[in-house]
Amino acid sequence: MLKAIYPGSFDPVTYGHLDIIRRSSKLADELIVGVLYNKAKTPLFSIEERVRMLKEVTKDIPNVEIIPFEGLLVDFAKETSAKMVIRGLRAVTDFEYELQMSQTNHKLLPELETVFLTTGLEYSYLSSTVVKEVAAFGGDISQFVPEAVERKIQEKIKRRV
Ligand code: PNS
């Protein structure tokens, strides 16, 4: 049985992430979406909120599980017995960081392989940061994130004003 992890911050999940989740859920028997809890960063959404939104938007995909993690990805892979890490590549600008990360992870845990999926062209410009920025200035984000996520972003922004 092949278990894979798709790790990320998902602050919040976008259609670009969802595209990678759907496609990689077909490559692995079980796909774990690993949501990073990073004490050093202040995300817009708490770890609980990010996990909840991911659960909501992936509820129709049977072999996907959403699990928060803290610390090293390789330790999370060991804990969950995952043998594959999935990352999306949007453009050449992603490549350097992704290469460094995958090579570091490979040094730390040689049996863990990273597989890159190229993001669908329609999502190649998309990032959680851009979505938050557009929303903060009152722009329409309905084409970037699922409706449930859009509502959560709007609530968050209203509370901050
Ligand atoms: O969505 P992101 O922020 O691009 O995801 C980055 C993530 C979570 C995949 C990466 O930061 C990560 O794996 N962090 C865990 C810490 C770790 O293992 N670092 C060593 C690899 S460089």
PDB file of C-alpha atoms and ligand atoms in Angstrom:
ATOM      1  CA  MET A   1       0.000   0.000   0.000  1.00  0.00           C
ATOM      2  CA  LEU A   2       1.445   3.358  -1.024  1.00  0.00           C
ATOM      3  CA  LYS A   3       0.960   6.181   1.436  1.00  0.00           C
ATOM      4  CA  ALA A   4       1.862   9.696   0.329  1.00  0.00           C
ATOM      5  CA  ILE A   5       1.990  13.039   2.116  1.00  0.00           C
ATOM      6  CA  TYR A   6       1.092  16.337   0.524  1.00  0.00           C
ATOM      7  CA  PRO A   7       2.538  18.835   3.038  1.00  0.00           C
ATOM      8  CA  GLY A   8       1.965  22.560   3.219  1.00  0.00           C
ATOM      9  CA  SER A   9       0.837  25.561   5.208  1.00  0.00           C
ATOM     10  CA  PHE A  10      -2.578  25.797   3.489  1.00  0.00           C
ATOM     11  CA  ASP A  11      -3.274  29.291   4.866  1.00  0.00           C
ATOM     12  CA  PRO A  12      -5.838  28.870   3.340  1.00  0.00           C
ATOM     13  CA  VAL A  13      -6.362  26.010   0.870  1.00  0.00           C
ATOM     14  CA  THR A  14      -6.837  27.250  -2.724  1.00  0.00           C
ATOM     15  CA  TYR A  15      -8.129  25.663  -5.943  1.00  0.00           C
ATOM     16  CA  GLY A  16      -4.459  25.139  -6.862  1.00  0.00           C
ATOM     17  CA  HIS A  17      -3.921  22.962  -3.766  1.00  0.00           C
ATOM     18  CA  LEU A  18      -7.185  21.155  -4.404  1.00  0.00           C
ATOM     19  CA  ASP A  19      -6.082  20.331  -7.944  1.00  0.00           C
ATOM     20  CA  ILE A  20      -2.888  18.729  -6.589  1.00  0.00           C
ATOM     21  CA  ILE A  21      -4.852  16.879  -3.860  1.00  0.00           C
ATOM     22  CA  ARG A  22      -7.318  15.415  -6.387  1.00  0.00           C
ATOM     23  CA  ARG A  23      -4.624  14.343  -8.829  1.00  0.00           C
ATOM     24  CA  SER A  24      -2.257  12.888  -6.232  1.00  0.00           C
ATOM     25  CA  SER A  25      -5.106  11.017  -4.492  1.00  0.00           C
ATOM     26  CA  LYS A  26      -5.224   8.939  -7.688  1.00  0.00           C
ATOM     27  CA  LEU A  27      -1.506   8.124  -7.504  1.00  0.00           C
ATOM     28  CA  ALA A  28      -1.433   6.879  -3.913  1.00  0.00           C
ATOM     29  CA  ASP A  29      -3.612   4.393  -2.052  1.00  0.00           C
ATOM     30  CA  GLU A  30      -3.806   6.815   0.836  1.00  0.00           C
ATOM     31  CA  LEU A  31      -3.028  10.526   0.705  1.00  0.00           C
ATOM     32  CA  ILE A  32      -2.275  12.424   3.883  1.00  0.00           C
ATOM     33  CA  VAL A  33      -2.537  16.184   3.616  1.00  0.00           C
ATOM     34  CA  GLY A  34      -0.017  17.315   6.248  1.00  0.00           C
ATOM     35  CA  VAL A  35      -0.822  20.771   7.612  1.00  0.00           C
ATOM     36  CA  LEU A  36       2.232  22.450   9.114  1.00  0.00           C
ATOM     37  CA  TYR A  37       1.893  24.030  12.537  1.00  0.00           C
ATOM     38  CA  ASN A  38       4.787  26.474  12.657  1.00  0.00           C
ATOM     39  CA  LYS A  39       5.202  28.271  15.995  1.00  0.00           C
ATOM     40  CA  ALA A  40       7.495  30.840  14.386  1.00  0.00           C
ATOM     41  CA  LYS A  41       4.836  32.084  11.951  1.00  0.00           C
ATOM     42  CA  THR A  42       1.540  33.901  12.484  1.00  0.00           C
ATOM     43  CA  PRO A  43      -0.839  32.555   9.845  1.00  0.00           C
ATOM     44  CA  LEU A  44      -4.215  34.148   9.067  1.00  0.00           C
ATOM     45  CA  PHE A  45      -5.934  30.898  10.076  1.00  0.00           C
ATOM     46  CA  SER A  46      -5.182  28.762  13.132  1.00  0.00           C
ATOM     47  CA  ILE A  47      -4.110  25.171  12.610  1.00  0.00           C
ATOM     48  CA  GLU A  48      -7.612  23.997  13.637  1.00  0.00           C
ATOM     49  CA  GLU A  49      -9.255  26.323  11.096  1.00  0.00           C
ATOM     50  CA  ARG A  50      -6.918  25.244   8.297  1.00  0.00           C
ATOM     51  CA  VAL A  51      -7.543  21.568   9.055  1.00  0.00           C
ATOM     52  CA  ARG A  52     -11.325  22.148   9.208  1.00  0.00           C
ATOM     53  CA  MET A  53     -11.395  23.944   5.845  1.00  0.00           C
ATOM     54  CA  LEU A  54      -9.308  21.207   4.214  1.00  0.00           C
ATOM     55  CA  LYS A  55     -11.624  18.516   5.619  1.00  0.00           C
ATOM     56  CA  GLU A  56     -14.640  20.382   4.259  1.00  0.00           C
ATOM     57  CA  VAL A  57     -13.277  20.804   0.719  1.00  0.00           C
ATOM     58  CA  THR A  58     -11.899  17.239   0.433  1.00  0.00           C
ATOM     59  CA  LYS A  59     -14.877  15.417   1.990  1.00  0.00           C
ATOM     60  CA  ASP A  60     -15.789  13.834  -1.367  1.00  0.00           C
ATOM     61  CA  ILE A  61     -12.330  12.243  -1.833  1.00  0.00           C
ATOM     62  CA  PRO A  62     -12.385   8.930   0.057  1.00  0.00           C
ATOM     63  CA  ASN A  63      -8.650   8.185   0.401  1.00  0.00           C
ATOM     64  CA  VAL A  64      -7.611  11.601   1.739  1.00  0.00           C
ATOM     65  CA  GLU A  65      -6.891  12.304   5.387  1.00  0.00           C
ATOM     66  CA  ILE A  66      -6.050  15.703   6.853  1.00  0.00           C
ATOM     67  CA  ILE A  67      -3.478  15.623   9.654  1.00  0.00           C
ATOM     68  CA  PRO A  68      -1.681  18.541  11.329  1.00  0.00           C
ATOM     69  CA  PHE A  69       2.045  18.182  12.032  1.00  0.00           C
ATOM     70  CA  GLU A  70       4.796  20.059  13.776  1.00  0.00           C
ATOM     71  CA  GLY A  71       8.559  19.784  13.271  1.00  0.00           C
ATOM     72  CA  LEU A  72      10.338  17.958  10.492  1.00  0.00           C
ATOM     73  CA  LEU A  73       8.479  16.517   7.534  1.00  0.00           C
ATOM     74  CA  VAL A  74      10.718  13.425   7.605  1.00  0.00           C
ATOM     75  CA  ASP A  75       9.628  12.689  11.191  1.00  0.00           C
ATOM     76  CA  PHE A  76       5.983  13.042  10.180  1.00  0.00           C
ATOM     77  CA  ALA A  77       6.654  10.661   7.266  1.00  0.00           C
ATOM     78  CA  LYS A  78       8.203   8.126   9.661  1.00  0.00           C
ATOM     79  CA  GLU A  79       5.242   8.424  12.076  1.00  0.00           C
ATOM     80  CA  THR A  80       2.705   7.892   9.315  1.00  0.00           C
ATOM     81  CA  SER A  81       4.781   5.309   7.345  1.00  0.00           C
ATOM     82  CA  ALA A  82       4.489   7.452   4.214  1.00  0.00           C
ATOM     83  CA  LYS A  83       7.029   6.741   1.498  1.00  0.00           C
ATOM     84  CA  MET A  84       6.253   9.587  -0.873  1.00  0.00           C
ATOM     85  CA  VAL A  85       6.011  13.367  -0.594  1.00  0.00           C
ATOM     86  CA  ILE A  86       3.990  15.269  -3.168  1.00  0.00           C
ATOM     87  CA  ARG A  87       4.688  18.893  -4.005  1.00  0.00           C
ATOM     88  CA  GLY A  88       3.203  21.110  -6.677  1.00  0.00           C
ATOM     89  CA  LEU A  89       5.396  23.128  -9.015  1.00  0.00           C
ATOM     90  CA  ARG A  90       3.754  26.244 -10.402  1.00  0.00           C
ATOM     91  CA  ALA A  91       6.615  27.902 -12.222  1.00  0.00           C
ATOM     92  CA  VAL A  92      10.371  27.827 -12.496  1.00  0.00           C
ATOM     93  CA  THR A  93      10.559  30.217  -9.518  1.00  0.00           C
ATOM     94  CA  ASP A  94       9.299  27.415  -7.244  1.00  0.00           C
ATOM     95  CA  PHE A  95      11.999  25.055  -8.406  1.00  0.00           C
ATOM     96  CA  GLU A  96      15.054  26.155  -6.424  1.00  0.00           C
ATOM     97  CA  TYR A  97      13.318  26.036  -3.041  1.00  0.00           C
ATOM     98  CA  GLU A  98      11.557  22.768  -3.854  1.00  0.00           C
ATOM     99  CA  LEU A  99      14.780  21.143  -5.043  1.00  0.00           C
ATOM    100  CA  GLN A 100      16.582  22.192  -1.873  1.00  0.00           C
ATOM    101  CA  MET A 101      13.742  20.876   0.280  1.00  0.00           C
ATOM    102  CA  SER A 102      13.492  17.541  -1.491  1.00  0.00           C
ATOM    103  CA  GLN A 103      17.253  17.004  -1.427  1.00  0.00           C
ATOM    104  CA  THR A 104      17.419  17.868   2.278  1.00  0.00           C
ATOM    105  CA  ASN A 105      14.568  15.479   3.022  1.00  0.00           C
ATOM    106  CA  HIS A 106      16.245  12.794   0.935  1.00  0.00           C
ATOM    107  CA  LYS A 107      19.482  13.200   2.933  1.00  0.00           C
ATOM    108  CA  LEU A 108      17.567  12.973   6.208  1.00  0.00           C
ATOM    109  CA  LEU A 109      15.448  10.007   5.117  1.00  0.00           C
ATOM    110  CA  PRO A 110      16.744   8.350   1.914  1.00  0.00           C
ATOM    111  CA  GLU A 111      13.727   6.076   1.452  1.00  0.00           C
ATOM    112  CA  LEU A 112      11.405   9.093   1.245  1.00  0.00           C
ATOM    113  CA  GLU A 113      10.887  10.168  -2.370  1.00  0.00           C
ATOM    114  CA  THR A 114       9.534  13.534  -3.459  1.00  0.00           C
ATOM    115  CA  VAL A 115       7.290  13.579  -6.501  1.00  0.00           C
ATOM    116  CA  PHE A 116       6.484  16.876  -8.207  1.00  0.00           C
ATOM    117  CA  LEU A 117       3.211  17.520  -9.971  1.00  0.00           C
ATOM    118  CA  THR A 118       3.047  20.523 -12.230  1.00  0.00           C
ATOM    119  CA  THR A 119       0.138  22.709 -11.260  1.00  0.00           C
ATOM    120  CA  GLY A 120      -2.631  23.024 -13.836  1.00  0.00           C
ATOM    121  CA  LEU A 121      -2.003  26.052 -16.088  1.00  0.00           C
ATOM    122  CA  GLU A 122      -5.188  27.718 -14.834  1.00  0.00           C
ATOM    123  CA  TYR A 123      -3.709  27.782 -11.318  1.00  0.00           C
ATOM    124  CA  SER A 124      -0.060  28.538 -12.074  1.00  0.00           C
ATOM    125  CA  TYR A 125      -0.316  32.122 -10.779  1.00  0.00           C
ATOM    126  CA  LEU A 126      -2.229  31.206  -7.629  1.00  0.00           C
ATOM    127  CA  SER A 127      -0.970  31.287  -4.042  1.00  0.00           C
ATOM    128  CA  SER A 128      -2.547  31.612  -0.585  1.00  0.00           C
ATOM    129  CA  THR A 129      -0.648  34.898  -0.147  1.00  0.00           C
ATOM    130  CA  VAL A 130      -2.129  36.410  -3.319  1.00  0.00           C
ATOM    131  CA  VAL A 131      -5.632  35.270  -2.307  1.00  0.00           C
ATOM    132  CA  LYS A 132      -5.299  36.944   1.113  1.00  0.00           C
ATOM    133  CA  GLU A 133      -4.013  40.144  -0.461  1.00  0.00           C
ATOM    134  CA  VAL A 134      -6.829  40.348  -3.027  1.00  0.00           C
ATOM    135  CA  ALA A 135      -9.410  39.660  -0.284  1.00  0.00           C
ATOM    136  CA  ALA A 136      -7.886  42.244   2.065  1.00  0.00           C
ATOM    137  CA  PHE A 137      -8.425  44.931  -0.591  1.00  0.00           C
ATOM    138  CA  GLY A 138     -11.989  43.860  -1.317  1.00  0.00           C
ATOM    139  CA  GLY A 139     -11.299  41.939  -4.533  1.00  0.00           C
ATOM    140  CA  ASP A 140     -13.300  38.958  -5.783  1.00  0.00           C
ATOM    141  CA  ILE A 141     -11.630  35.692  -4.741  1.00  0.00           C
ATOM    142  CA  SER A 142     -14.409  33.329  -5.827  1.00  0.00           C
ATOM    143  CA  GLN A 143     -12.333  31.968  -8.707  1.00  0.00           C
ATOM    144  CA  PHE A 144      -9.360  31.234  -6.423  1.00  0.00           C
ATOM    145  CA  VAL A 145     -10.856  29.336  -3.480  1.00  0.00           C
ATOM    146  CA  PRO A 146     -13.892  27.110  -2.792  1.00  0.00           C
ATOM    147  CA  GLU A 147     -16.988  28.915  -1.483  1.00  0.00           C
ATOM    148  CA  ALA A 148     -16.605  27.596   2.084  1.00  0.00           C
ATOM    149  CA  VAL A 149     -13.075  29.009   2.222  1.00  0.00           C
ATOM    150  CA  GLU A 150     -14.144  32.307   0.666  1.00  0.00           C
ATOM    151  CA  ARG A 151     -16.709  32.758   3.451  1.00  0.00           C
ATOM    152  CA  LYS A 152     -14.088  32.075   6.136  1.00  0.00           C
ATOM    153  CA  ILE A 153     -11.666  34.603   4.626  1.00  0.00           C
ATOM    154  CA  GLN A 154     -14.364  37.277   4.439  1.00  0.00           C
ATOM    155  CA  GLU A 155     -15.349  36.640   8.099  1.00  0.00           C
ATOM    156  CA  LYS A 156     -11.716  36.870   9.182  1.00  0.00           C
ATOM    157  CA  ILE A 157     -11.099  40.080   7.291  1.00  0.00           C
ATOM    158  CA  LYS A 158     -14.301  41.708   8.603  1.00  0.00           C
ATOM    159  CA  ARG A 159     -13.245  40.896  12.168  1.00  0.00           C
ATOM    160  CA  ARG A 160      -9.824  42.460  11.586  1.00  0.00           C
ATOM    161  CA  VAL A 161     -11.126  45.786  10.246  1.00  0.00           C
TER     162      VAL A 161
HETATM  163  O1  PNS B   1       2.888  25.505   1.805  1.00  0.00           O
HETATM  164  P1  PNS B   1       4.345  25.713   2.079  1.00  0.00           P
HETATM  165  O2  PNS B   1       4.523  26.778   3.145  1.00  0.00           O
HETATM  166  O3  PNS B   1       5.139  25.989   0.831  1.00  0.00           O
HETATM  167  O4  PNS B   1       4.884  24.327   2.692  1.00  0.00           O
HETATM  168  C1  PNS B   1       6.210  24.202   3.140  1.00  0.00           C
HETATM  169  C2  PNS B   1       6.424  22.893   3.921  1.00  0.00           C
HETATM  170  C3  PNS B   1       5.393  22.744   5.022  1.00  0.00           C
HETATM  171  C4  PNS B   1       6.314  21.727   2.975  1.00  0.00           C
HETATM  172  C5  PNS B   1       7.861  22.927   4.495  1.00  0.00           C
HETATM  173  O5  PNS B   1       8.072  24.142   5.133  1.00  0.00           O
HETATM  174  C6  PNS B   1       8.124  21.793   5.486  1.00  0.00           C
HETATM  175  O6  PNS B   1       8.159  20.642   5.125  1.00  0.00           O
HETATM  176  N1  PNS B   1       8.326  22.173   6.764  1.00  0.00           N
HETATM  177  C7  PNS B   1       8.575  21.238   7.834  1.00  0.00           C
HETATM  178  C8  PNS B   1       9.992  21.448   8.379  1.00  0.00           C
HETATM  179  C9  PNS B   1      11.014  20.637   7.612  1.00  0.00           C
HETATM  180  O7  PNS B   1      10.899  19.442   7.476  1.00  0.00           O
HETATM  181  N2  PNS B   1      12.068  21.311   7.100  1.00  0.00           N
HETATM  182  C10 PNS B   1      13.173  20.634   6.433  1.00  0.00           C
HETATM  183  C11 PNS B   1      12.987  20.529   4.936  1.00  0.00           C
HETATM  184  S1  PNS B   1      13.763  21.915   4.177  1.00  0.00           S
END
